[in-house]
Coordinates of C-alpha atoms (C1' of nucleotides) in Angstrom, one line a residue:
Chain A
M5 CA 61.8 27.1 -57.3
V6 CA 63.6 29.4 -55.1
S7 CA 65.6 32.1 -56.5
H8 CA 68.2 33.8 -54.5
K9 CA 66.1 36.9 -54.6
C10 CA 63.7 35.4 -52.1
V11 CA 66.4 35.0 -49.7
E12 CA 67.6 38.4 -50.3
Q13 CA 64.2 39.8 -49.7
V14 CA 63.8 38.0 -46.5
G15 CA 67.0 39.6 -45.6
Y16 CA 65.5 42.9 -46.3
K17 CA 62.7 42.2 -44.1
D18 CA 65.1 41.4 -41.3
S19 CA 67.1 44.5 -42.0
L20 CA 70.0 42.4 -42.9
L21 CA 70.5 44.3 -46.1
P22 CA 70.5 47.9 -46.9
P23 CA 67.3 49.3 -48.2
N24 CA 68.8 50.3 -51.5
A25 CA 70.5 47.1 -52.2
R26 CA 68.7 46.6 -55.5
A27 CA 69.8 49.3 -57.7
P28 CA 68.2 48.1 -60.9
R29 CA 64.7 48.5 -59.4
S30 CA 65.2 52.1 -58.6
A31 CA 66.6 52.7 -62.0
R32 CA 63.5 51.2 -63.4
R33 CA 61.3 53.4 -61.4
R34 CA 62.8 56.5 -62.8
S35 CA 61.0 56.4 -66.0
I36 CA 57.7 56.0 -64.3
E37 CA 58.2 58.8 -62.0
K38 CA 59.2 61.0 -64.7
T39 CA 55.9 60.5 -66.3
V40 CA 54.1 61.2 -63.1
V41 CA 55.9 64.5 -62.6
S42 CA 55.3 65.5 -66.1
E43 CA 51.6 64.8 -65.8
D44 CA 51.3 66.6 -62.6
D45 CA 53.0 69.6 -63.9
N46 CA 50.7 69.8 -66.8
M47 CA 47.7 69.6 -64.7
F48 CA 46.1 72.9 -64.7
A49 CA 43.6 74.0 -62.3
I50 CA 40.2 74.6 -63.4
D51 CA 38.9 75.4 -60.1
L52 CA 35.9 77.2 -61.4
L53 CA 34.4 79.4 -58.9
A54 CA 31.3 77.4 -58.5
T55 CA 29.5 76.6 -55.4
V56 CA 31.6 77.8 -52.7
A57 CA 29.5 79.3 -50.1
G58 CA 32.4 80.6 -48.1
H59 CA 33.5 82.6 -51.1
L60 CA 30.3 83.5 -52.5
S61 CA 28.8 84.6 -49.4
F62 CA 29.2 88.2 -49.2
E63 CA 31.0 88.9 -46.0
S64 CA 32.3 92.3 -46.5
G65 CA 29.4 93.7 -44.8
S66 CA 28.9 96.8 -46.7
S67 CA 26.1 97.0 -49.1
L68 CA 27.9 99.8 -50.6
M69 CA 30.3 97.5 -52.3
S70 CA 30.0 97.9 -55.9
V71 CA 28.8 95.2 -58.1
D72 CA 32.1 95.2 -59.9
K73 CA 34.0 94.8 -56.7
L74 CA 31.7 92.1 -55.6
I75 CA 32.2 90.1 -58.7
E76 CA 35.9 90.5 -58.7
D77 CA 36.2 89.6 -55.1
H78 CA 34.3 86.5 -55.6
R79 CA 35.7 85.3 -58.7
V80 CA 37.3 82.6 -56.8
V81 CA 38.8 79.5 -58.0
T82 CA 38.1 76.6 -55.9
Q83 CA 39.3 73.1 -55.7
N84 CA 36.3 71.8 -57.4
S85 CA 36.1 70.0 -60.6
V86 CA 34.0 70.6 -63.5
K87 CA 30.5 69.4 -63.8
M88 CA 29.8 68.7 -67.3
E89 CA 26.4 68.7 -68.7
F90 CA 24.6 69.4 -71.8
P91 CA 23.5 72.9 -72.3
E92 CA 20.1 72.1 -73.6
E93 CA 19.4 69.8 -70.8
D94 CA 18.2 72.3 -68.3
T95 CA 18.4 70.0 -65.5
P96 CA 17.9 70.6 -61.9
L97 CA 20.8 72.3 -60.4
M98 CA 23.2 70.2 -58.7
P99 CA 23.4 70.5 -55.0
P100 CA 26.2 72.7 -53.9
V101 CA 28.2 70.1 -52.3
A102 CA 31.6 71.4 -52.9
L103 CA 31.7 73.9 -50.3
L104 CA 35.2 73.6 -48.9
S105 CA 38.5 74.4 -50.1
Q106 CA 38.9 77.8 -48.6
D107 CA 42.6 77.0 -48.5
N108 CA 42.6 76.3 -52.2
S109 CA 41.4 79.5 -53.5
Y110 CA 43.1 81.1 -56.3
Q111 CA 42.2 84.3 -58.0
G112 CA 42.7 84.2 -61.6
S113 CA 45.5 81.8 -61.3
L114 CA 45.9 78.2 -62.1
S115 CA 46.4 75.6 -59.5
P116 CA 47.6 72.1 -60.0
C117 CA 44.6 69.9 -59.9
G118 CA 42.7 67.9 -62.3
F119 CA 39.1 67.9 -63.3
S120 CA 38.3 65.3 -60.8
S121 CA 36.8 66.4 -57.6
V122 CA 38.7 65.2 -54.7
I123 CA 37.7 66.9 -51.7
N124 CA 39.7 66.1 -48.8
G125 CA 38.3 66.7 -45.5
K126 CA 35.1 66.0 -43.8
V127 CA 32.5 67.0 -46.1
E128 CA 29.0 67.2 -45.1
D129 CA 27.0 68.2 -48.0
E130 CA 23.7 68.2 -49.7
A131 CA 24.7 65.6 -52.1
E132 CA 21.5 63.8 -52.0
G133 CA 21.5 60.4 -53.5
F134 CA 25.0 59.8 -52.6
S135 CA 26.4 57.9 -49.8
Y136 CA 29.8 57.5 -48.6
S137 CA 30.7 53.9 -49.1
G138 CA 33.4 53.9 -46.6
G139 CA 33.9 52.3 -43.4
G140 CA 36.3 52.3 -40.7
G141 CA 38.0 49.2 -39.7
G142 CA 41.6 49.1 -38.9
S143 CA 43.4 46.1 -40.1
D144 CA 44.6 43.5 -37.8
A145 CA 48.1 42.4 -37.8
F146 CA 48.9 39.9 -40.4
Q147 CA 47.9 36.5 -39.3
V148 CA 48.0 33.9 -41.9
G149 CA 45.3 31.4 -41.6
N150 CA 43.2 33.6 -39.4
F151 CA 41.4 35.5 -42.0
S152 CA 37.7 35.6 -42.2
E153 CA 36.1 35.4 -45.5
D154 CA 33.8 38.1 -44.4
V155 CA 36.4 40.5 -43.4
K156 CA 36.3 43.5 -45.5
P157 CA 39.3 45.6 -45.7
G158 CA 38.9 48.8 -43.9
I159 CA 39.5 51.9 -45.8
D160 CA 40.7 55.1 -44.5
G161 CA 38.0 57.5 -44.4
E162 CA 40.0 60.6 -44.7
A163 CA 39.1 61.7 -48.2
V164 CA 35.9 61.8 -50.0
V165 CA 35.3 62.1 -53.6
L166 CA 32.2 63.9 -54.4
D167 CA 30.7 63.4 -57.6
A168 CA 28.8 66.5 -57.5
R169 CA 30.5 69.4 -59.0
P170 CA 29.7 72.8 -60.2
N171 CA 27.9 72.8 -63.4
V172 CA 30.3 73.9 -65.9
V173 CA 29.2 73.3 -69.4
V174 CA 31.9 73.4 -71.9
S175 CA 30.5 72.7 -75.2
L176 CA 33.0 72.1 -77.9
G177 CA 31.6 72.2 -81.3
S178 CA 31.0 74.2 -84.3
S179 CA 29.6 77.5 -83.6
S180 CA 26.6 79.0 -85.1
R181 CA 28.4 82.3 -85.4
T182 CA 32.0 81.4 -86.0
E183 CA 33.8 79.3 -88.4
V184 CA 35.9 76.8 -86.9
P185 CA 39.0 76.2 -88.7
S186 CA 39.2 72.6 -89.4
I187 CA 41.9 70.4 -90.8
G188 CA 41.4 67.0 -92.2
N189 CA 38.8 65.5 -94.5
C190 CA 36.5 64.4 -91.8
A191 CA 36.5 67.6 -89.9
S192 CA 35.2 69.3 -92.9
H193 CA 32.3 67.0 -93.0
G194 CA 31.4 68.1 -89.6
V195 CA 32.2 65.3 -87.4
R196 CA 30.1 66.0 -84.4
D197 CA 30.5 63.0 -82.3
D198 CA 30.7 63.8 -78.7
V199 CA 32.8 62.7 -76.0
N200 CA 31.6 63.3 -72.6
L201 CA 34.3 63.3 -70.2
F202 CA 33.5 62.0 -66.9
S203 CA 35.5 64.2 -64.8
R204 CA 36.6 61.6 -62.4
D205 CA 40.2 61.4 -63.2
D206 CA 42.0 58.2 -63.2
D207 CA 45.2 59.8 -62.4
E208 CA 43.8 60.9 -59.1
N209 CA 44.1 58.7 -56.2
F210 CA 41.1 58.4 -54.2
S211 CA 40.8 57.2 -50.7
G212 CA 37.2 57.1 -50.5
Y213 CA 34.3 57.2 -52.9
I214 CA 30.9 58.4 -53.1
R215 CA 28.6 56.3 -54.9
P216 CA 25.0 56.5 -55.7
R217 CA 23.0 55.3 -52.9
V218 CA 20.5 53.7 -55.1
T219 CA 22.1 51.0 -57.1
K220 CA 20.2 50.7 -60.2
N221 CA 21.0 48.3 -62.9
S222 CA 22.6 50.1 -65.6
P223 CA 22.4 48.5 -68.9
R224 CA 25.4 46.6 -69.9
T225 CA 26.1 46.4 -73.5
V226 CA 28.6 43.6 -73.3
P227 CA 27.1 40.6 -71.8
R228 CA 29.0 38.6 -69.3
I229 CA 31.1 36.0 -71.0
G230 CA 30.9 32.7 -69.3
D231 CA 34.5 31.9 -69.5
R232 CA 36.2 34.3 -67.1
R233 CA 39.5 33.8 -68.8
I234 CA 38.2 34.9 -72.1
R235 CA 36.6 37.8 -70.3
K236 CA 39.7 38.7 -68.7
I237 CA 41.7 38.8 -71.8
L238 CA 39.1 41.0 -73.3
A239 CA 39.1 43.2 -70.3
S240 CA 42.8 43.5 -70.2
R241 CA 43.3 44.0 -73.8
H242 CA 40.4 46.2 -74.7
W243 CA 38.0 48.3 -73.1
K244 CA 35.6 45.6 -72.7
G245 CA 33.0 45.5 -70.0
S246 CA 31.2 42.9 -68.3
S247 CA 28.2 42.9 -66.2
R248 CA 28.5 42.0 -62.7
H249 CA 26.2 39.6 -61.1
A250 CA 25.0 39.8 -57.6
D251 CA 27.6 38.2 -55.5
T252 CA 27.0 36.8 -52.2
K253 CA 30.6 36.8 -51.2
P254 CA 31.2 40.0 -49.4
W255 CA 34.8 40.3 -50.4
R256 CA 34.2 39.8 -54.0
N257 CA 32.6 43.0 -54.8
Y258 CA 34.6 44.8 -52.3
Y259 CA 36.7 46.6 -54.8
S260 CA 33.9 47.5 -57.1
Q261 CA 32.0 49.0 -54.3
H262 CA 34.8 51.3 -53.4
Q263 CA 36.5 52.2 -56.5
K264 CA 35.4 52.7 -60.0
S265 CA 37.0 55.3 -62.0
Y266 CA 36.8 55.8 -65.6
P267 CA 38.4 58.5 -67.7
I268 CA 35.7 59.3 -70.1
K269 CA 32.2 58.8 -70.9
K270 CA 30.6 59.4 -74.1
R271 CA 27.2 60.2 -75.1
K272 CA 25.2 60.8 -78.2
Y273 CA 25.7 64.1 -79.6
F274 CA 22.8 66.4 -79.8
D275 CA 22.7 69.2 -82.2
H276 CA 21.7 71.9 -80.0
I277 CA 24.1 74.6 -79.3
S278 CA 22.7 77.4 -77.5
D279 CA 22.3 80.6 -79.4
S280 CA 22.3 82.8 -76.5
M281 CA 25.7 82.7 -75.1
T282 CA 24.7 84.7 -72.1
D283 CA 21.9 82.5 -71.2
D284 CA 24.1 79.5 -71.6
Y285 CA 26.7 80.7 -69.3
R286 CA 24.4 82.0 -66.7
L287 CA 25.4 81.5 -63.2
R288 CA 22.5 80.3 -61.2
T289 CA 22.5 81.9 -57.9
K290 CA 20.2 82.0 -55.1
M291 CA 19.8 84.8 -52.7
H292 CA 19.9 84.0 -49.1
R293 CA 18.0 86.4 -47.0
G294 CA 20.0 88.1 -44.5
S295 CA 19.1 86.8 -41.2
R296 CA 20.6 85.1 -38.3
K297 CA 19.3 81.9 -39.3
V298 CA 21.7 79.2 -40.2
S299 CA 20.8 77.9 -43.5
S300 CA 20.2 74.3 -44.1
M301 CA 23.6 73.8 -45.5
K302 CA 25.8 71.8 -43.4
G303 CA 29.5 71.6 -43.4
H304 CA 32.5 73.6 -42.7
G305 CA 32.4 77.2 -43.6
T306 CA 29.1 76.9 -45.2
S307 CA 26.8 78.3 -42.6
F308 CA 24.9 81.3 -43.5
V309 CA 25.0 83.2 -40.4
S310 CA 24.7 86.7 -41.7
S311 CA 24.9 90.0 -40.2
D312 CA 22.4 92.6 -41.0
S313 CA 23.4 94.4 -44.1
H314 CA 24.9 91.4 -45.8
V315 CA 23.7 89.7 -48.8
K316 CA 24.5 86.1 -49.1
L317 CA 24.6 84.6 -52.4
R318 CA 25.2 81.1 -53.6
I319 CA 26.0 80.2 -57.1
K320 CA 24.5 76.9 -57.7
S321 CA 25.8 76.2 -61.0
F322 CA 28.1 77.7 -63.5
R323 CA 28.6 77.4 -67.1
V324 CA 31.3 78.5 -69.4
P325 CA 30.8 79.4 -73.0
E326 CA 31.6 77.3 -76.0
L327 CA 35.0 76.2 -76.5
F328 CA 36.7 74.7 -79.5
I329 CA 39.4 72.3 -79.1
E330 CA 41.6 70.7 -81.6
I331 CA 43.3 67.7 -80.5
P332 CA 44.8 64.8 -82.3
E333 CA 43.0 61.6 -82.1
D334 CA 45.9 59.9 -80.5
A335 CA 46.3 62.4 -77.8
T336 CA 45.7 61.2 -74.4
V337 CA 42.7 61.7 -72.4
G338 CA 44.8 63.4 -69.9
S339 CA 46.0 65.9 -72.4
L340 CA 42.5 66.5 -73.5
K341 CA 41.6 67.2 -70.0
R342 CA 44.5 69.5 -69.6
M343 CA 43.4 71.3 -72.7
V344 CA 39.9 71.8 -71.5
M345 CA 41.2 72.9 -68.2
E346 CA 43.4 75.4 -69.7
A347 CA 40.7 76.5 -72.0
V348 CA 38.3 77.1 -69.2
S349 CA 41.0 78.7 -67.1
T350 CA 42.0 81.0 -69.8
L351 CA 38.4 81.8 -70.5
L352 CA 37.8 82.8 -67.0
S353 CA 41.0 84.7 -66.5
D354 CA 41.0 87.0 -69.5
G355 CA 38.7 86.0 -72.2
H356 CA 35.5 86.8 -70.5
R357 CA 33.9 89.1 -68.1
V358 CA 31.3 88.5 -65.6
G359 CA 27.9 89.9 -66.3
L360 CA 25.1 90.3 -63.8
M361 CA 21.4 90.1 -64.3
V362 CA 18.9 90.9 -61.7
Q363 CA 15.5 89.7 -62.3
G364 CA 16.2 89.3 -65.9
K365 CA 17.7 92.7 -66.3
K366 CA 21.2 93.2 -67.1
V367 CA 23.1 95.4 -64.7
R368 CA 25.6 97.3 -66.7
D369 CA 26.6 100.0 -64.2
D370 CA 29.4 98.6 -62.2
N371 CA 29.4 101.4 -59.9
K372 CA 26.0 100.8 -58.5
T373 CA 25.9 99.4 -55.1
L374 CA 24.3 96.2 -54.5
H375 CA 21.6 97.9 -52.6
Q376 CA 20.9 100.2 -55.5
T377 CA 20.8 97.3 -57.8
G378 CA 18.2 95.7 -55.7
I379 CA 20.5 93.1 -54.3
S380 CA 19.7 93.4 -50.7
Q381 CA 18.7 91.2 -47.9
D382 CA 15.3 92.8 -47.8
N383 CA 14.6 92.0 -51.4
T384 CA 12.7 88.8 -51.4
Q385 CA 12.5 88.6 -55.2
L386 CA 16.0 88.0 -55.8
D387 CA 15.8 84.4 -56.6
S388 CA 16.6 85.3 -60.1
L389 CA 20.0 86.7 -59.8
D390 CA 22.1 85.6 -62.6
F391 CA 25.8 85.8 -63.2
S392 CA 27.0 85.2 -66.6
L393 CA 30.3 84.9 -68.4
E394 CA 30.3 87.2 -71.3
P395 CA 32.9 86.8 -74.0
S396 CA 35.0 89.9 -74.4
S397 CA 35.6 88.9 -77.9
E398 CA 33.3 87.6 -80.5
L399 CA 35.5 84.7 -81.3
P400 CA 35.2 81.6 -79.3
Q401 CA 38.3 80.2 -77.9
L402 CA 40.1 77.9 -80.2
L403 CA 42.7 75.7 -78.7
T404 CA 45.3 73.9 -80.5
S405 CA 46.6 70.5 -79.6
H406 CA 49.6 71.5 -77.7
P407 CA 48.6 74.3 -75.4
S408 CA 51.4 73.8 -73.1
G409 CA 53.9 72.6 -75.6
H410 CA 54.0 69.3 -73.9
A411 CA 54.2 66.1 -75.8
Y412 CA 51.8 63.4 -75.0
E413 CA 53.3 60.7 -72.9
E414 CA 50.3 58.5 -73.4
V415 CA 47.9 57.8 -76.0
L416 CA 44.3 57.5 -76.0
P417 CA 43.3 53.9 -75.7
V418 CA 41.3 52.8 -78.6
C419 CA 38.7 50.2 -79.1
E420 CA 39.0 47.1 -81.1
T421 CA 38.1 48.9 -84.2
A422 CA 40.9 51.3 -83.6
T423 CA 38.8 54.2 -84.5
L424 CA 37.9 56.9 -82.3
D425 CA 34.4 57.2 -83.4
N426 CA 33.7 53.9 -81.9
V427 CA 34.8 55.4 -78.7
L428 CA 32.7 58.4 -79.2
G429 CA 30.0 56.8 -81.1
S430 CA 27.0 56.5 -78.9
D431 CA 25.6 55.7 -75.6
H432 CA 25.5 52.1 -76.7
H433 CA 29.1 51.6 -76.0
D434 CA 29.1 53.1 -72.6
A435 CA 29.2 49.9 -70.8
A436 CA 31.8 48.5 -73.0
L437 CA 34.1 51.3 -72.3
F438 CA 33.3 51.7 -68.7
P439 CA 32.4 48.4 -67.3
S440 CA 30.5 48.2 -64.1
D441 CA 30.7 51.8 -63.4
P442 CA 28.4 52.4 -60.5
L443 CA 28.0 55.9 -61.6
D444 CA 27.1 55.0 -65.1
N445 CA 23.5 55.2 -64.3
N446 CA 21.1 56.5 -66.8
N447 CA 18.6 57.0 -64.1
M448 CA 20.8 59.3 -62.2
T449 CA 19.8 62.8 -62.1
E450 CA 21.7 65.2 -64.2
D451 CA 22.9 66.7 -61.1
S452 CA 25.0 63.8 -60.2
K453 CA 26.3 63.3 -63.6
A454 CA 29.4 64.8 -64.8
M455 CA 29.2 65.1 -68.4
F456 CA 31.4 66.9 -70.8
P457 CA 29.9 67.4 -74.2
V458 CA 32.8 67.6 -76.5
V459 CA 33.0 67.7 -80.2
L460 CA 36.4 66.8 -81.2
T461 CA 37.6 68.6 -84.2
E462 CA 39.2 65.8 -86.0
L463 CA 42.7 66.7 -87.1
S464 CA 44.5 63.6 -86.8
P465 CA 46.1 61.9 -89.8
R466 CA 43.8 59.0 -89.1
P467 CA 40.4 60.6 -89.5
L468 CA 37.3 59.3 -87.9
C469 CA 35.6 58.5 -91.1
R470 CA 38.2 56.0 -92.0
T471 CA 36.6 53.1 -90.4
S472 CA 37.0 50.6 -93.2
K473 CA 40.7 50.0 -93.0
K474 CA 40.8 48.8 -89.6
S475 CA 42.6 45.5 -89.9
E476 CA 45.9 47.0 -90.9
Q477 CA 45.8 49.4 -88.0
Q478 CA 44.5 46.9 -85.6
Q479 CA 47.8 45.8 -84.4
Q480 CA 48.8 49.3 -84.0
A481 CA 45.8 49.9 -81.9
A482 CA 47.3 47.9 -79.1
Q483 CA 48.4 51.0 -77.3
R484 CA 49.8 51.3 -74.0
R485 CA 47.2 51.4 -71.4
I486 CA 46.8 54.5 -69.4
R487 CA 48.5 54.7 -66.2
R488 CA 46.2 54.2 -63.3
P489 CA 47.8 54.5 -60.0
F490 CA 46.6 52.3 -57.3
S491 CA 44.6 54.1 -54.6
V492 CA 45.0 53.4 -51.0
T493 CA 41.7 51.5 -51.1
E494 CA 43.0 49.3 -53.8
V495 CA 46.2 48.7 -52.0
E496 CA 44.3 47.8 -49.0
A497 CA 42.3 45.3 -50.9
L498 CA 45.4 43.9 -52.5
V499 CA 47.2 43.5 -49.3
Q500 CA 44.2 41.8 -47.8
A501 CA 44.1 39.3 -50.6
V502 CA 47.7 38.6 -50.6
E503 CA 47.8 38.1 -46.9
K504 CA 45.3 35.4 -47.4
L505 CA 46.3 33.9 -50.7
G506 CA 50.0 34.5 -50.8
T507 CA 52.2 35.9 -53.4
G508 CA 52.0 33.2 -56.0
R509 CA 48.4 33.2 -56.8
W510 CA 47.7 36.3 -58.6
R511 CA 44.8 35.1 -60.6
D512 CA 43.1 34.2 -57.3
V513 CA 44.0 37.5 -55.9
K514 CA 42.4 39.1 -58.9
V515 CA 39.3 37.1 -58.6
R516 CA 39.1 37.6 -54.9
A517 CA 39.7 41.3 -54.6
F518 CA 39.6 42.8 -58.0
E519 CA 37.0 40.8 -59.8
D520 CA 35.1 43.8 -60.8
A521 CA 38.0 45.9 -61.6
D522 CA 38.4 45.0 -65.2
H523 CA 41.2 47.4 -65.7
R524 CA 43.3 45.6 -63.1
T525 CA 44.7 42.4 -64.4
Y526 CA 46.4 39.9 -62.2
V527 CA 49.6 41.0 -63.7
D528 CA 48.9 44.5 -62.6
L529 CA 48.3 43.2 -59.2
K530 CA 51.5 41.2 -59.2
D531 CA 53.3 44.3 -60.4
K532 CA 51.7 46.4 -57.8
W533 CA 52.7 44.0 -55.1
K534 CA 56.2 44.1 -56.4
T535 CA 56.3 47.9 -56.1
L536 CA 54.6 47.8 -52.8
V537 CA 57.3 45.5 -51.4
H538 CA 59.9 47.8 -52.7
T539 CA 58.1 50.8 -51.4
A540 CA 57.9 49.3 -48.0
K541 CA 61.6 48.8 -47.9
I542 CA 62.7 52.2 -48.9
S543 CA 62.6 55.2 -46.7
P544 CA 59.5 57.3 -46.7
Q545 CA 61.4 60.1 -48.2
Q546 CA 62.1 58.1 -51.3
R547 CA 58.5 57.2 -51.9
R548 CA 56.5 58.9 -54.5
G549 CA 52.9 59.3 -55.4
E550 CA 50.1 59.0 -53.0
P551 CA 51.5 57.9 -49.7
V552 CA 50.6 54.5 -48.7
P553 CA 49.8 54.3 -45.0
Q554 CA 52.7 52.8 -43.1
E555 CA 50.3 50.3 -41.6
L556 CA 49.6 48.9 -45.0
L557 CA 53.3 48.8 -45.9
D558 CA 54.0 47.0 -42.7
R559 CA 51.4 44.4 -43.7
V560 CA 53.0 44.2 -47.1
L561 CA 56.3 43.5 -45.6
N562 CA 54.9 41.0 -43.2
A563 CA 53.0 39.2 -45.8
H564 CA 55.8 39.2 -48.2
G565 CA 58.2 37.8 -45.6
Y566 CA 55.8 35.2 -44.5
W567 CA 54.9 33.9 -48.0
T568 CA 58.5 34.0 -49.1
Q569 CA 59.5 31.9 -46.2
Q570 CA 56.6 29.7 -46.9
Q571 CA 57.7 29.3 -50.4
M572 CA 61.2 28.5 -49.3
Q573 CA 60.0 25.8 -46.9
L574 CA 57.9 24.3 -49.6
Q575 CA 60.9 24.2 -51.9
Q576 CA 63.0 22.7 -49.2
N577 CA 60.5 20.0 -48.7
V578 CA 60.5 19.3 -52.3
D579 CA 64.2 19.1 -52.4
K580 CA 64.3 16.9 -49.4
Q581 CA 61.8 14.6 -51.0
Q582 CA 63.7 14.4 -54.1
Q583 CA 66.8 13.5 -52.2
E584 CA 65.1 11.0 -50.1
T585 CA 63.2 9.2 -52.6
P586 CA 65.0 9.3 -55.9
P587 CA 64.2 5.6 -56.5
Q588 CA 60.5 6.3 -56.3
I589 CA 60.7 9.0 -58.9
E590 CA 62.6 6.7 -61.1
D591 CA 60.1 4.0 -60.5
T592 CA 57.4 6.3 -61.5
L593 CA 59.1 7.3 -64.6
L594 CA 59.8 3.8 -65.5
L595 CA 56.3 2.8 -64.9
N596 CA 55.1 5.4 -67.2
Chain B
dG83 C1' 46.2 30.7 -69.4
dT84 C1' 49.5 31.8 -65.3
dT85 C1' 53.4 33.0 -63.1
dA86 C1' 57.8 35.3 -62.5
dG87 C1' 60.9 38.6 -63.5
dG88 C1' 63.4 42.0 -66.3
dG89 C1' 62.5 46.3 -68.8
Chain C
dC20 C1' 52.6 49.1 -67.5
dC21 C1' 54.9 46.1 -71.0
dC22 C1' 57.2 42.1 -72.6
dT23 C1' 58.7 37.5 -72.5
dA24 C1' 60.2 33.2 -70.9
dA25 C1' 58.8 29.2 -68.7
dC26 C1' 55.4 26.2 -67.3

DNA sequence: GTTAGGG
DNA sequence: CCCTAAC
């Protein structure tokens, strides 16, 4: 079956047709792009100060600098995302890996970025336990039939996603001291299920990934279903997970090794909410003795070469006070993230002030010099230098569901039961929601986990407690899946697979290159290829989203042209056969 | 269940 | 990404 479109597209390839010949396609794209822009616009920066050595190192040289000035000057916002952890879990501090982004500093302002930590550039860090699962490897020109099964698509090693972030604990829940206004029957009962948002954002495009070096078997709730077709349906329709078995074929797990991103994690709620706000928000810092020694920290702009009267500080973790967020159940994860981001940003910008404790004593006099306060390079006892965020008001921040006045473009995907509490329920469902997440590792240190304890104040017209009437809502639960833009890595894998398999075997492409990517159906891959072909044909100026390397687009065009031709030839042969041997066909029919 | 294509 | 027709 050869449609004229095939011919047309071959024509494109040979530049016989103008690149914009197909108007309907671009028209279709418009809606998608609109969504993208809208989301990006809503993305507020969190950029919590955190562990930026370059900023937190006190470079101004004068020990006469007042504490106040010091704090102000270094209340930087950096392009790091939020590390989420539970307040009560006083876990080892995360290694300060996010040490870049000097160019992304903002002071008290918001910058467009998500929670996710995408650190572009060459990061050398102290993120122990992580390895960059990248690899070089340019791709050869498209040669059909000359593909090795063992060839792994190369990835561009330009960007690295670090899963270590500043420890920002945002605990959303009922306060011990403040009444949280709650609407809805369930809220009044104190729904305290938690959602822990894994801060890796799906909306971000990653070019590389950090994954735990030690691959431990994380428990999978949902066992592998033998029939892959059944499994696929489940995976595509619901947030069903599947365990991955060890696969000897190198290309099979290629994708899974390089990209796993899941919007949220959940974890069992624990009751504890810290009573001491100050303690909870303490900034862990470490003094670095002033010396000419270069510290053990590696990386750009992170060396601690200090001059004499300088004090070098490094904030190793950072916590923000309790927040309360009201958000409808059907709000999107992205909107929740934005809310949290805005909450934290607001909190940092005006709602709170920075406190300082030296060796357990609060330093209230802002006019004291660091030296007078005891913060000096000669003071060896300054390991206990704590910054804190102190609420200027007694009331915790209460956010409403539409902080920015934006409507939700997407809805939170729901589980089969169509109730949010199944999403938030317990650890038990982790695997189901986030299948084969290499980072979903219970054995990981808290340092490398990015958890976000959140208690959703239930306000939606469909309360959490209404779990009984699920059948009627079940159909409604088939919400639109969240948008998950393909990363360059994924495109690479897709191109690689299509080069080998062609454009008509999407199920095979799926199995081959995206077997572990349960959120990518073969239809998705087919669609992506469709857009890739289109993207390759249009001018770079017209392209949106994360730029796909031209090399990949060239391969897309090549492969597309090749397989299109192949398909045409096949069809021609069929036609010829039909013309040549009509009697045979008739004979066959007659015989049957 | 897959594939192809419009929306 | 969704939907649907066609196979």
